[in-house]
Coordinates of C-alpha atoms and ligand atoms in Angstrom, one line a residue:
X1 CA 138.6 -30.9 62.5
X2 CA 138.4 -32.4 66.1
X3 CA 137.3 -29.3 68.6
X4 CA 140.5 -29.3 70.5
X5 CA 142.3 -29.6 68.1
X6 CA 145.3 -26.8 67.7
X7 CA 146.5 -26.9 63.8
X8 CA 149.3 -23.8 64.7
X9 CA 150.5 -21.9 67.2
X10 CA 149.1 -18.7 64.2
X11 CA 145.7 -19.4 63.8
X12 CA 143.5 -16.9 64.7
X13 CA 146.5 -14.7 66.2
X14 CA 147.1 -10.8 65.1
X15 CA 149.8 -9.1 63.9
X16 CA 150.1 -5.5 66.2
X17 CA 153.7 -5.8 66.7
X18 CA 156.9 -7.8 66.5
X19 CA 157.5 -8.3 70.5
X20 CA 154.9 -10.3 70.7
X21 CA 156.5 -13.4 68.4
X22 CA 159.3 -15.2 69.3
X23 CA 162.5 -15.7 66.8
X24 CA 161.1 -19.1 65.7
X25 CA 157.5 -17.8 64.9
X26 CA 159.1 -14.6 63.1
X27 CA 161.7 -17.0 60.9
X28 CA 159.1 -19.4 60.1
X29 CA 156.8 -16.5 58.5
X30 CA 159.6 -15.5 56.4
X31 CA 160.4 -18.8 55.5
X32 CA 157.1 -19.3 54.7
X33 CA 157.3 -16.4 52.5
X34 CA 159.8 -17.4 50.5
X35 CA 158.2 -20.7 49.8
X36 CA 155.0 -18.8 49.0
X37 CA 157.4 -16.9 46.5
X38 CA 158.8 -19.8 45.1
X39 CA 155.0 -21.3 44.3
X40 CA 154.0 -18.1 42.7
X41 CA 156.6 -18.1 40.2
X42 CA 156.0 -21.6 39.4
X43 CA 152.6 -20.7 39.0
X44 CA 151.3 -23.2 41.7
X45 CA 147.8 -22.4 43.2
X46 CA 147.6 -21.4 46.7
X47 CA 144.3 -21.0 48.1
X48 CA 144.5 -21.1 51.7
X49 CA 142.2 -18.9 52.5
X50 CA 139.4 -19.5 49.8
X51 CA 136.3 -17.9 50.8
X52 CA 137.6 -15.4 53.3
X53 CA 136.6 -12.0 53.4
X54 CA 139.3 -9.2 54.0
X55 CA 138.5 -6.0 55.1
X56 CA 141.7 -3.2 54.7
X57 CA 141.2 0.1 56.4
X58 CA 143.6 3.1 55.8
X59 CA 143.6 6.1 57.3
X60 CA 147.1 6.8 55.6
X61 CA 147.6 6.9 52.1
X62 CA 149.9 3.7 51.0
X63 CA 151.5 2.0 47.4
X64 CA 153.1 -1.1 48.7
X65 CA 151.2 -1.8 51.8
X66 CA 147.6 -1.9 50.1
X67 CA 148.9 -3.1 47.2
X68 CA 151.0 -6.5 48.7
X69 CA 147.4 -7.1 50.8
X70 CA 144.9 -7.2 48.1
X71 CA 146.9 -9.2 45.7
X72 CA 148.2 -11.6 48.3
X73 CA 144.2 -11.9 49.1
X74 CA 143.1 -12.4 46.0
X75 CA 145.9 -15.0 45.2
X76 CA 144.8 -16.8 48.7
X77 CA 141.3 -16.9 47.2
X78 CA 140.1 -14.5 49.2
X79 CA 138.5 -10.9 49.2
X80 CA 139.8 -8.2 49.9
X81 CA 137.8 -4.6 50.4
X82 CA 139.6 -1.4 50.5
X83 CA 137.7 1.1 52.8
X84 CA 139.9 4.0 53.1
X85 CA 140.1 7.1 55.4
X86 CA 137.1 8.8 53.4
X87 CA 134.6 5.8 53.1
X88 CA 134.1 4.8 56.8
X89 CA 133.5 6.8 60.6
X90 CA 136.1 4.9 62.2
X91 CA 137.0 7.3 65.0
X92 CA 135.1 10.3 63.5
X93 CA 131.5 9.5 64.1
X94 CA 132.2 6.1 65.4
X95 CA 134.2 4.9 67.7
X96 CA 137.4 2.3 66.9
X97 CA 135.4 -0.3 69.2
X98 CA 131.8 -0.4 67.9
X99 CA 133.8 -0.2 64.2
X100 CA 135.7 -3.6 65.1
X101 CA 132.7 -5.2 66.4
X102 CA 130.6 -4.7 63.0
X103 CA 133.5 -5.7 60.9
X104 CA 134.6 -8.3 63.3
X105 CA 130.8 -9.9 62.2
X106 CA 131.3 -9.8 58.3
X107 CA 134.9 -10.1 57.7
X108 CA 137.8 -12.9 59.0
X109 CA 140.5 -10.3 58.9
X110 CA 141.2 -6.8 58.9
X111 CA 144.2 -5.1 57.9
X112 CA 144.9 -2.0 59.5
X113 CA 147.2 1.4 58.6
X114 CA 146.9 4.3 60.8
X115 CA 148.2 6.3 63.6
X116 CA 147.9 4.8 66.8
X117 CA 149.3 1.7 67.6
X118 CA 146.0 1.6 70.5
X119 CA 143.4 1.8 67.5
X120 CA 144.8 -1.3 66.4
X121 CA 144.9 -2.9 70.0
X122 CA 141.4 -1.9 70.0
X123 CA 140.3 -3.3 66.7
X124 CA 142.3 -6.9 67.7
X125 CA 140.5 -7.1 71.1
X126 CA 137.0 -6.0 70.0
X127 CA 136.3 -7.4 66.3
X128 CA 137.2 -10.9 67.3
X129 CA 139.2 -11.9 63.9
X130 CA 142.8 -11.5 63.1
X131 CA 143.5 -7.7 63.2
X132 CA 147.4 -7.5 61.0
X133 CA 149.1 -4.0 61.3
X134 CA 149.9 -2.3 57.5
X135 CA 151.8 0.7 59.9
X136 CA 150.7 2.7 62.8
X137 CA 152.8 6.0 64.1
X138 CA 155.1 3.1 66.2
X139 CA 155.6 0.0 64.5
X140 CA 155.4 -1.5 60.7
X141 CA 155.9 -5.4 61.6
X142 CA 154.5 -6.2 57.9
X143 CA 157.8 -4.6 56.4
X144 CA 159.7 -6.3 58.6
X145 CA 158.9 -9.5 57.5
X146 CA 159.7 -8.8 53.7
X147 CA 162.9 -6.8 54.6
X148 CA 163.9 -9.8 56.9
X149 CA 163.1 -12.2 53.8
X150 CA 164.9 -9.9 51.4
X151 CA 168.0 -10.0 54.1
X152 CA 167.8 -14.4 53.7
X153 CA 167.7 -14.0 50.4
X154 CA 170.6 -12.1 49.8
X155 CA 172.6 -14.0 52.7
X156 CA 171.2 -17.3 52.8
X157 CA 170.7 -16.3 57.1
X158 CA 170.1 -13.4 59.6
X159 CA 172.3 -14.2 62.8
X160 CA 175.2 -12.3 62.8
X161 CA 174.8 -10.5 60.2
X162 CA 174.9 -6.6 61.0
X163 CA 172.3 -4.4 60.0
X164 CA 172.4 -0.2 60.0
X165 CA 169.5 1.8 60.1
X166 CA 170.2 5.7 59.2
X167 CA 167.8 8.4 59.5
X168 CA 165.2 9.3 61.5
X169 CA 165.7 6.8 64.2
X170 CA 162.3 6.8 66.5
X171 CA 160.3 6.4 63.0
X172 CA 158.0 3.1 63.1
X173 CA 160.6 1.4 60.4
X174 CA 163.7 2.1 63.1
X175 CA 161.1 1.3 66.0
X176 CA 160.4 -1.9 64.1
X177 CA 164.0 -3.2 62.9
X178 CA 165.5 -2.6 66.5
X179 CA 163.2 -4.7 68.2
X180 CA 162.8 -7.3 65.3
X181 CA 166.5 -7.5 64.7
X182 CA 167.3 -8.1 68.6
X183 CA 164.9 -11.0 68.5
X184 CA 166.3 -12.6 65.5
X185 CA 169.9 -12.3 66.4
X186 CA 170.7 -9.6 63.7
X187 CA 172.9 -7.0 65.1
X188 CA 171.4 -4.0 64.5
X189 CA 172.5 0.2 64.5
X190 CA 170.5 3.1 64.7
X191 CA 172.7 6.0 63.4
X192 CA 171.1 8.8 64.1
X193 CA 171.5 12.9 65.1
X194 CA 170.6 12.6 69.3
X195 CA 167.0 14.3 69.0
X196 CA 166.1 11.3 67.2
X197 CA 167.8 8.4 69.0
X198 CA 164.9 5.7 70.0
X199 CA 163.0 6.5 73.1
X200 CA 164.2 4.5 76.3
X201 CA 160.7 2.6 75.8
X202 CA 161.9 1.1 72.5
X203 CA 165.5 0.8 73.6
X204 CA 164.8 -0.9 76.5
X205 CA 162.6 -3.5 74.9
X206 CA 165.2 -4.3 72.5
X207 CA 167.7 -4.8 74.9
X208 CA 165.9 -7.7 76.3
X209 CA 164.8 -9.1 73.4
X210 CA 169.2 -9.1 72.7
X211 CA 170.1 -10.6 75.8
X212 CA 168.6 -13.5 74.5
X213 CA 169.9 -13.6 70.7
X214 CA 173.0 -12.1 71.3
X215 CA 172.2 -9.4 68.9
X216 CA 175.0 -6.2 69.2
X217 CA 172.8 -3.1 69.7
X218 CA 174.2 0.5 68.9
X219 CA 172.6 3.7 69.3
X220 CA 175.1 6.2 67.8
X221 CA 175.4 9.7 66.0
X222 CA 178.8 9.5 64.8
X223 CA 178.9 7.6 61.4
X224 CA 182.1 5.9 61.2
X225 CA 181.5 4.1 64.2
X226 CA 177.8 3.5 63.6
X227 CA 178.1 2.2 59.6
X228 CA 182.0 -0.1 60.1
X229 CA 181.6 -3.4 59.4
X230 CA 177.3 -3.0 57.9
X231 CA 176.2 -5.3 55.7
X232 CA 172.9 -4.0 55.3
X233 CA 172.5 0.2 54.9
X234 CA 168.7 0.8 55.6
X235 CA 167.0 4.2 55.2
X236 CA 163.7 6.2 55.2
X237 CA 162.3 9.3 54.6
X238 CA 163.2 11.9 57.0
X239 CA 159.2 13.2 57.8
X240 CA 157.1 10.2 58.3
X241 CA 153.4 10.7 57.4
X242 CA 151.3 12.4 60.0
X243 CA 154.4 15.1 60.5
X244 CA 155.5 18.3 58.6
X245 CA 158.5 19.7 60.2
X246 CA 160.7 19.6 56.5
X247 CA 162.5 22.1 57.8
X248 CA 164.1 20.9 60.8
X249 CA 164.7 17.4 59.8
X250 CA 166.4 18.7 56.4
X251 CA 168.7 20.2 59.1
X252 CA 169.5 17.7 61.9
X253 CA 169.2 14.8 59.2
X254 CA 171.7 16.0 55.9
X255 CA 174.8 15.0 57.7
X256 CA 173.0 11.2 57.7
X257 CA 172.1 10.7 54.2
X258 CA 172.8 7.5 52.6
X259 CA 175.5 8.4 50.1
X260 CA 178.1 6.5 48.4
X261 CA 180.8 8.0 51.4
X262 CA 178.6 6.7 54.0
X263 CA 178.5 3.1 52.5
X264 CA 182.3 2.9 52.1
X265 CA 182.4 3.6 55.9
X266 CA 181.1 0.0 56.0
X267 CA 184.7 -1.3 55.3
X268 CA 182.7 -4.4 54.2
X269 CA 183.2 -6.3 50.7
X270 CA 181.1 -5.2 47.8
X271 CA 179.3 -9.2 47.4
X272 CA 178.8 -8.7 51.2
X273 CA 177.2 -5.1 51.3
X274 CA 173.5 -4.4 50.3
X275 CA 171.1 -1.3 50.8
X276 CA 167.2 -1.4 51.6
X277 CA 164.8 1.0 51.8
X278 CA 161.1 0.1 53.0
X279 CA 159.9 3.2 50.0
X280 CA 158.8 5.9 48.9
X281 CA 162.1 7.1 49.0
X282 CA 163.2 11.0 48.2
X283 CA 166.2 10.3 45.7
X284 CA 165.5 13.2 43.4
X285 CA 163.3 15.7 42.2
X286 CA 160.4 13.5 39.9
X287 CA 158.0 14.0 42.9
X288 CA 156.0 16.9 43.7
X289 CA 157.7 16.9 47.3
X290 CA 161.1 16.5 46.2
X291 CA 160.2 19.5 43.6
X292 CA 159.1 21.6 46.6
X293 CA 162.2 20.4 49.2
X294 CA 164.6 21.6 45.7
X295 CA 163.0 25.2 46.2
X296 CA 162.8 25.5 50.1
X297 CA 166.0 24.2 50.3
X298 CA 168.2 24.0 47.5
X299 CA 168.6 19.8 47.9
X300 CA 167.9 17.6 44.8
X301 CA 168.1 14.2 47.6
X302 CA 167.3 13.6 50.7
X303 CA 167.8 9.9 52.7
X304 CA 169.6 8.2 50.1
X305 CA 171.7 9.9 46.7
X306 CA 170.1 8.6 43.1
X307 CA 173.8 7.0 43.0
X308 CA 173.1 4.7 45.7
X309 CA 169.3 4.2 44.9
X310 CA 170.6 3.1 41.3
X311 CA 173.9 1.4 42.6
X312 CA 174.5 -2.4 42.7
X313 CA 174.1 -2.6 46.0
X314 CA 170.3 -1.4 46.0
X315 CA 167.5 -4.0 46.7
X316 CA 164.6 -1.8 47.4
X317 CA 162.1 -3.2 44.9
X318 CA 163.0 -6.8 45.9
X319 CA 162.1 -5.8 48.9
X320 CA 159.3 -4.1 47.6
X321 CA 157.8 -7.2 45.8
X322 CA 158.8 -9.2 49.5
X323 CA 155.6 -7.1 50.8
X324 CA 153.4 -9.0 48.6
X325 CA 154.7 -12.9 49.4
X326 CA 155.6 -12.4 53.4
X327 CA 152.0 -10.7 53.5
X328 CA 150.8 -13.8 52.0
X329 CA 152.3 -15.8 54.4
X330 CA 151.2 -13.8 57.6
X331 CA 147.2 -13.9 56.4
X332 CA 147.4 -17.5 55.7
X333 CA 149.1 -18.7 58.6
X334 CA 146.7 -16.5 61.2
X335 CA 143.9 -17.3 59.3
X336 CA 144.2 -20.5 56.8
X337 CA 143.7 -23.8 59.2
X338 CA 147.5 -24.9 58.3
X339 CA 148.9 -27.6 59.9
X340 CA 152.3 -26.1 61.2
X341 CA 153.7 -28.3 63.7
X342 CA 157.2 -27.7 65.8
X343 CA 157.4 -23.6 66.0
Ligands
LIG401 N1 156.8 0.6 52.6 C1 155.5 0.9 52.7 O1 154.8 0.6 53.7 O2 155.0 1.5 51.5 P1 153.5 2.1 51.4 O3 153.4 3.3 52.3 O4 153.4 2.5 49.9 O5 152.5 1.1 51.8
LIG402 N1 158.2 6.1 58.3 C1 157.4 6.1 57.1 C2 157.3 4.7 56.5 C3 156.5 4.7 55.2 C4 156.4 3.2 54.7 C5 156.1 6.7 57.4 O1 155.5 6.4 58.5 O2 155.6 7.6 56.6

């Protein structure tokens, strides 16, 4: 490889948060994603990133997130190594900085799942390697690449398409499919009670983001208006991890559950109608929370009714198993030496 030579405009680049990727960057990953799909069913061998060692630090507990990273590593030829909340000091009795600088010298990547978005800004600037964000308290761009694939999947495109987001809307998952829908030219609602519309922050980087796309933003609490003409219904839980007020989101959020009324506000055609869910979802009582919400509270559901969970419309383990393939494709783009001309 010549010195100056610049294989990608991904190489070497971390993943903190979708504003910082343009519409082209963000469709090629998912694109790449698919393809990456398409190889492993075919059982085609894909090590990009043979030799690579992948360090994956969570300070929240996670199914999907850790799972998606270490197989996708392991099927890049690389290696991942979990170090969770309980195994390293990072923050506790050693800061985020002199963390990322000893990892940055043993590892090429690090994948990282916490609380604040600034511990990740802090890994990315001090560990030198590609720092890729599994969730933080604001943003979760790594779902947003699989829900975005599961969306071209089902639709074959993403512009003009109209996607609704119910729920807790200043979560990280809203945060994340407002901004990453106004730069790809989805339309995109948040229905939400008012104590939970977005902050003006997030609003007003979405809004320029859809001056450019032409993506139609709305910020609503009234549900017909908010879910008419939908053709994707997104939810999550109502406490995000790191809060514990059950009680008042139970409250302000019941009249926003995902239920099968709520979808036929959509007025849109059955083959043209989906529902997504990024998971773990509260659509019964086979949980220890849900068991504990059934006493407090006397509710056997939260976000989304087992009806619509189980319904024909559901694709939340496709989107689910997206995780692993658009994860794949983020870690081997930022990190692989691909030649990707023209994004
Ligand atoms: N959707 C998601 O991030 O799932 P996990 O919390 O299980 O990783
Ligand atoms: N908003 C949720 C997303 C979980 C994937 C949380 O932060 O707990």
């Amino acid at each position: 490889m010549t010195k100056d030579f610049k294989q990608n405009v991904f190489q070497g680049r971390s993943v903190l948060a979708e504003k910082d990727f343009t519409a082209a960057e963000l469709e090629y990953l998912i694109d790449f994603g698919l393809h990456l799909k398409a190889l492993k069913k075919a059982n085609v061998p894909h090590h990009y990133l043979e030799g690579k060692n992948i360090a994956l630090l969570f300070e929240k507990s996670s199914t999907r997130t850790r799972s998606a990273f270490t197989t996708a590593a392991i099927d890049l030829g690389a290696h991942p190594e979990y170090l969770g909340s309980g195994d390293i000091q990072l923050g506790k009795k050693e800061s985020t900085s002199d963390t990322a600088k000893v990892l940055g010298s043993m590892f090429d990547g690090i994948e990282f799942r916490g609380f604040k978005q600034s511990d990740a800004e802090i890994l990315a600037r001090d560990s030198g390697v590609p720092v890729w964000n599994g969730l933080t308290d604001e943003w979760h761009p790594t779902q947003m690449l699989a829900d975005f694939m599961t969306v071209k999947e089902n639709f074959g495109k993403l512009q003009g398409l109209t996607l609704t987001f119910m729920g807790d809307g200043r979560n990280n998952v809203a945060n994340s499919l407002l901004v990453t829908g106004a730069i790809l030219g989805v339309n995109i609602h948040i229905v939400s009670p008012k104590e939970l519309f977005p902050t003006d922050e997030i609003q007003g980087i979405a809004k320029g983001f859809a001056e450019k796309s032409g993506a139609k933003l709305l910020i609503t609490d009234d549900l017909d208006e908010g879910m008419k003409g939908s053709n994707i219904v997104y939810t999550d839980v109502w406490v995000s991890m790191g809060e514990s007020n059950w009680e008042e989101r139970v409250k302000l959020l019941t009249p926003y559950q995902v239920n099968m009324e709520a979808l036929k506000k959509t007025g849109t055609p059955d083959d043209q109608l989906i529902f997504m869910h990024c998971l773990p979802a509260f659509h019964n009582t086979e949980t220890e929370y849900g068991k504990d919400i059934e006493k407090k509270y006397g509710i056997t559901e939260m976000e989304v009714t087992d009806e619509v969970f189980t319904s024909k419309y559901a694709r939340q383990f496709e989107e689910a198993e997206n995780r692993m393939h658009s994860i794949k494709a983020m870690m081997a783009a930022t990190l692989g030496n691909l030649f990707i001309p023209r994004v």
